[in-house]
Every structure is written in C-alpha cells, then in structure tokens.
Tab-separated table of N, CA and C in Angstrom:
chain	number	residue	atom	x	y	z
A	1	UNK	N	106.188	147.333	89.286
A	1	UNK	CA	106.986	146.039	89.400
A	1	UNK	C	106.573	145.037	88.405
A	2	UNK	N	107.775	144.530	87.841
A	2	UNK	CA	107.621	143.384	86.908
A	2	UNK	C	106.241	142.489	87.553
A	3	UNK	N	105.929	141.379	86.465
A	3	UNK	CA	104.955	140.724	86.723
A	3	UNK	C	105.829	139.589	87.207
A	4	UNK	N	105.144	138.326	88.116
A	4	UNK	CA	105.619	137.531	88.866
A	4	UNK	C	106.010	136.343	87.450
A	5	UNK	N	105.116	136.146	86.939
A	5	UNK	CA	106.010	135.483	85.536
A	5	UNK	C	107.369	135.760	84.688
A	6	UNK	N	107.473	137.151	84.897
A	6	UNK	CA	108.356	137.681	84.238
A	6	UNK	C	109.572	137.878	85.620
A	7	UNK	N	109.566	137.908	86.598
A	7	UNK	CA	110.555	137.540	87.640
A	7	UNK	C	111.161	136.292	87.358
A	8	UNK	N	110.047	135.190	87.387
A	8	UNK	CA	110.431	133.902	87.277
A	8	UNK	C	111.155	133.631	86.036
A	9	UNK	N	110.797	134.084	84.729
A	9	UNK	CA	111.279	134.321	83.951
A	9	UNK	C	113.072	134.380	84.026
A	10	UNK	N	113.320	135.832	84.274
A	10	UNK	CA	114.049	136.541	84.326
A	10	UNK	C	115.051	135.440	85.366
A	11	UNK	N	114.559	134.932	86.479
A	11	UNK	CA	115.389	134.008	87.166
A	11	UNK	C	116.324	133.058	86.537
A	12	UNK	N	114.952	132.392	85.659
A	12	UNK	CA	115.549	131.219	84.907
A	12	UNK	C	116.747	131.321	83.651
A	13	UNK	N	116.292	132.527	82.953
A	13	UNK	CA	117.717	133.198	82.114
A	13	UNK	C	118.900	132.774	82.768
A	14	UNK	N	118.842	133.582	84.062
A	14	UNK	CA	120.239	134.178	84.653
A	14	UNK	C	120.789	132.363	85.733
A	15	UNK	N	119.874	131.838	85.977
A	15	UNK	CA	120.333	130.346	86.400
A	15	UNK	C	120.844	129.584	85.136
A	16	UNK	N	120.141	129.775	84.206
A	16	UNK	CA	120.602	128.826	82.798
A	16	UNK	C	121.935	129.123	82.418
A	17	UNK	N	122.236	130.600	82.765
A	17	UNK	CA	123.734	131.182	82.096
A	17	UNK	C	124.599	130.742	83.042
A	18	UNK	N	124.342	130.674	84.567
A	18	UNK	CA	125.406	130.163	85.190
A	18	UNK	C	125.529	128.992	85.742
A	19	UNK	N	124.599	128.217	85.158
A	19	UNK	CA	124.597	126.595	85.334
A	19	UNK	C	125.439	126.423	83.693
A	20	UNK	N	125.603	126.703	83.000
A	20	UNK	CA	126.023	126.575	81.415
A	20	UNK	C	127.820	126.813	81.661
A	21	UNK	N	128.111	128.095	82.819
A	21	UNK	CA	129.238	128.470	82.945
A	21	UNK	C	129.699	127.516	84.103
A	22	UNK	N	129.052	127.243	84.723
A	22	UNK	CA	129.764	126.172	85.774
A	22	UNK	C	129.969	124.624	84.834
A	23	UNK	N	129.608	124.267	83.747
A	23	UNK	CA	129.380	123.240	83.049
A	23	UNK	C	130.875	123.268	82.468
A	24	UNK	N	131.044	124.694	81.758
A	24	UNK	CA	131.839	124.833	80.890
A	24	UNK	C	133.154	124.812	81.556
A	25	UNK	N	132.995	125.291	82.759
A	25	UNK	CA	134.133	125.287	83.937
A	25	UNK	C	134.611	123.961	84.043
A	26	UNK	N	133.522	123.283	84.075
A	26	UNK	CA	134.112	121.660	84.444
A	26	UNK	C	134.928	120.881	83.332
A	27	UNK	N	134.159	121.197	82.248
A	27	UNK	CA	134.677	120.523	80.839
A	27	UNK	C	135.864	121.061	80.740
A	28	UNK	N	135.624	122.465	80.276
A	28	UNK	CA	136.707	123.010	79.749
A	28	UNK	C	138.249	123.205	80.757
A	29	UNK	N	138.026	123.796	81.988
A	29	UNK	CA	139.022	123.715	82.691
A	29	UNK	C	139.519	122.834	83.218
A	30	UNK	N	138.269	122.305	84.327
A	30	UNK	CA	139.024	121.252	85.134
A	30	UNK	C	139.341	119.739	84.582
A	31	UNK	N	138.830	119.262	83.643
A	31	UNK	CA	139.287	118.434	82.927
A	31	UNK	C	140.544	118.225	82.219
A	32	UNK	N	140.723	119.154	81.681
A	32	UNK	CA	142.121	119.033	81.508
A	32	UNK	C	143.622	119.075	82.266
A	33	UNK	N	142.966	120.150	83.076
A	33	UNK	CA	144.006	120.061	84.473
A	33	UNK	C	144.205	118.713	84.941
A	34	UNK	N	143.093	117.937	85.428
A	34	UNK	CA	142.951	116.527	85.523
A	34	UNK	C	143.623	115.397	84.832
A	35	UNK	N	143.946	116.132	83.518
A	35	UNK	CA	144.477	114.984	82.530
A	35	UNK	C	146.043	114.964	82.559
A	36	UNK	N	146.076	116.317	82.834
A	36	UNK	CA	147.614	116.481	83.137
A	36	UNK	C	148.308	116.140	84.280
A	37	UNK	N	147.403	116.343	85.579
A	37	UNK	CA	147.458	115.836	86.589
A	37	UNK	C	147.777	114.295	87.169
A	38	UNK	N	146.620	113.907	86.471
A	38	UNK	CA	146.371	112.334	86.893
A	38	UNK	C	147.421	111.362	85.593
A	39	UNK	N	147.318	111.931	84.535
A	39	UNK	CA	147.746	111.514	83.592
A	39	UNK	C	147.083	110.421	82.480
A	40	UNK	N	145.663	110.889	82.522
A	40	UNK	CA	144.707	109.778	82.046
A	40	UNK	C	145.072	109.860	80.587
A	41	UNK	N	144.510	108.910	79.790
A	41	UNK	CA	144.474	108.841	78.670
A	41	UNK	C	145.937	109.272	77.430
A	42	UNK	N	145.664	109.394	76.337
A	42	UNK	CA	146.728	109.624	75.919
A	42	UNK	C	147.635	111.081	75.813
A	43	UNK	N	148.476	111.174	75.595
A	43	UNK	CA	149.473	112.649	75.887
A	43	UNK	C	148.830	113.580	74.575
A	44	UNK	N	148.338	114.621	74.523
A	44	UNK	CA	148.170	115.712	73.875
A	44	UNK	C	149.060	115.601	72.670
A	45	UNK	N	148.568	115.568	71.611
A	45	UNK	CA	149.032	115.775	70.322
A	45	UNK	C	149.980	117.788	70.335
A	46	UNK	N	148.795	118.325	70.594
A	46	UNK	CA	148.868	119.814	70.467
A	46	UNK	C	149.047	120.456	71.878
A	47	UNK	N	150.115	120.725	72.515
A	47	UNK	CA	150.165	120.881	73.688
A	47	UNK	C	149.875	122.339	73.607
A	48	UNK	N	149.396	123.572	72.553
A	48	UNK	CA	149.164	124.849	72.728
A	48	UNK	C	147.456	124.553	73.074
A	49	UNK	N	146.742	123.781	72.410
A	49	UNK	CA	145.574	123.716	72.950
A	49	UNK	C	145.194	123.138	74.551
A	50	UNK	N	146.331	122.326	75.044
A	50	UNK	CA	146.110	122.061	76.345
A	50	UNK	C	146.086	123.398	77.597
A	51	UNK	N	146.774	124.386	76.562
A	51	UNK	CA	146.666	126.135	77.423
A	51	UNK	C	145.812	126.738	77.055
A	52	UNK	N	145.496	126.707	75.424
A	52	UNK	CA	144.260	127.630	75.170
A	52	UNK	C	142.965	127.263	75.343
A	53	UNK	N	142.611	126.021	75.110
A	53	UNK	CA	141.062	125.816	75.850
A	53	UNK	C	140.879	126.389	77.104
A	54	UNK	N	141.689	126.111	78.491
A	54	UNK	CA	140.950	126.401	79.433
A	54	UNK	C	141.104	127.761	79.543
A	55	UNK	N	141.879	128.491	78.663
A	55	UNK	CA	141.797	130.158	79.013
A	55	UNK	C	140.632	130.528	78.535
A	56	UNK	N	140.265	129.907	77.415
A	56	UNK	CA	139.352	130.527	76.424
A	56	UNK	C	137.982	130.040	77.442
A	57	UNK	N	137.915	128.678	77.823
A	57	UNK	CA	136.580	128.264	78.537
A	57	UNK	C	136.328	129.126	79.869
A	58	UNK	N	137.318	129.339	80.081
A	58	UNK	CA	137.443	130.101	81.608
A	58	UNK	C	136.707	131.694	81.274
A	59	UNK	N	137.236	132.142	80.197
A	59	UNK	CA	137.044	133.595	79.818
A	59	UNK	C	135.456	133.518	79.181
A	60	UNK	N	134.993	132.525	78.941
A	60	UNK	CA	133.642	132.213	78.379
A	60	UNK	C	132.771	132.076	79.813
A	61	UNK	N	133.258	131.322	80.659
A	61	UNK	CA	132.757	131.273	81.948
A	61	UNK	C	132.155	132.300	82.840
A	62	UNK	N	133.517	133.363	82.906
A	62	UNK	CA	132.949	134.710	83.310
A	62	UNK	C	132.402	135.432	82.438
A	63	UNK	N	132.240	135.371	81.002
A	63	UNK	CA	131.157	136.308	80.623
A	63	UNK	C	129.975	135.774	80.658
A	64	UNK	N	129.583	134.266	80.857
A	64	UNK	CA	128.354	133.758	80.805
A	64	UNK	C	127.529	134.088	82.097
A	65	UNK	N	128.377	133.911	83.437
A	65	UNK	CA	128.333	134.395	84.525
A	65	UNK	C	128.164	135.697	84.652
A	66	UNK	N	128.916	136.658	83.817
A	66	UNK	CA	128.355	138.528	84.031
A	66	UNK	C	126.898	138.075	83.265
A	67	UNK	N	126.739	137.355	82.199
A	67	UNK	CA	125.647	137.872	81.525
A	67	UNK	C	124.594	137.374	82.495
A	68	UNK	N	124.540	136.400	83.330
A	68	UNK	CA	123.543	136.136	84.148
A	68	UNK	C	123.431	137.088	84.970
A	69	UNK	N	124.407	137.530	85.677
A	69	UNK	CA	123.985	138.915	86.773
A	69	UNK	C	123.386	139.731	85.837
A	70	UNK	N	124.016	140.182	84.531
A	70	UNK	CA	123.306	141.533	84.093
A	70	UNK	C	121.847	141.115	83.882
A	71	UNK	N	121.536	139.867	83.787
A	71	UNK	CA	119.684	139.432	83.530
A	71	UNK	C	119.199	139.535	84.525
A	72	UNK	N	119.967	139.450	86.178
A	72	UNK	CA	119.543	139.871	87.632
A	72	UNK	C	118.921	141.393	87.580
A	73	UNK	N	119.584	142.057	86.950
A	73	UNK	CA	119.717	143.691	86.979
A	73	UNK	C	118.390	144.093	86.386
A	74	UNK	N	117.519	143.436	85.823
A	74	UNK	CA	116.392	143.777	84.862
A	74	UNK	C	115.600	143.702	86.236
A	75	UNK	N	115.826	142.632	87.228
A	75	UNK	CA	114.765	143.164	88.559
A	75	UNK	C	114.957	144.051	89.710
A	76	UNK	N	115.747	144.756	89.119
A	76	UNK	CA	115.944	146.203	90.226
A	76	UNK	C	115.044	147.139	89.610
A	77	UNK	N	114.240	147.549	90.571
A	77	UNK	CA	113.272	148.680	90.012
A	77	UNK	C	113.637	149.628	90.881
A	78	UNK	N	113.817	150.983	90.005
A	78	UNK	CA	114.300	152.131	90.837
A	78	UNK	C	113.097	152.949	91.173
A	79	UNK	N	111.779	152.504	91.196
A	79	UNK	CA	110.855	152.935	91.637
A	79	UNK	C	110.511	152.687	93.484
A	80	UNK	N	111.353	151.451	93.322
A	80	UNK	CA	111.215	151.012	94.623
A	80	UNK	C	112.177	151.510	96.051
A	81	UNK	N	113.012	152.484	95.610
A	81	UNK	CA	114.028	153.157	96.532
A	81	UNK	C	113.283	154.589	97.110
C-alpha cells in the first residue's frame, strides 16, 4: 500500500489537473460563447478563431481531466483485491 504522503500527492496532482481543466473550460469555451450571445466587446476580426479556440480548449479540458483520472489510477492496488 502506498504511503499516506504518496496518496495525498497523487490526489493533489489529480485535483490540480481537474482544476486547470475547469478553468480552461470557463475561459476558453464559456467566455467566447457568452461574448457571442450577449454581444460584449468588439466583434471578432477572425471569426475562425471564435470557432477554433473553444474546440481546442474543450479538447484540452478533456485531456487534462483524463490525465487526472489516470493519476488516480495509481492509487489502485492490485494486492487489495
């Protein structure tokens, strides 16, 4: 069984990845959608970026979340079963 310090470190790494994913989702996906819906700010000059940035950020969010899940897999001990 891993030591309590190692368990806590793994959980903190997974939490960090998930928090960064949530922040990236907020800034990279929800903000451009809100700008379009509510019409804040200047109209975008490059409309391709308005589509590409949320898609890239959403893919990065999923990847970071899965990275956090993968880190938690290290807590599974096959000897416990």
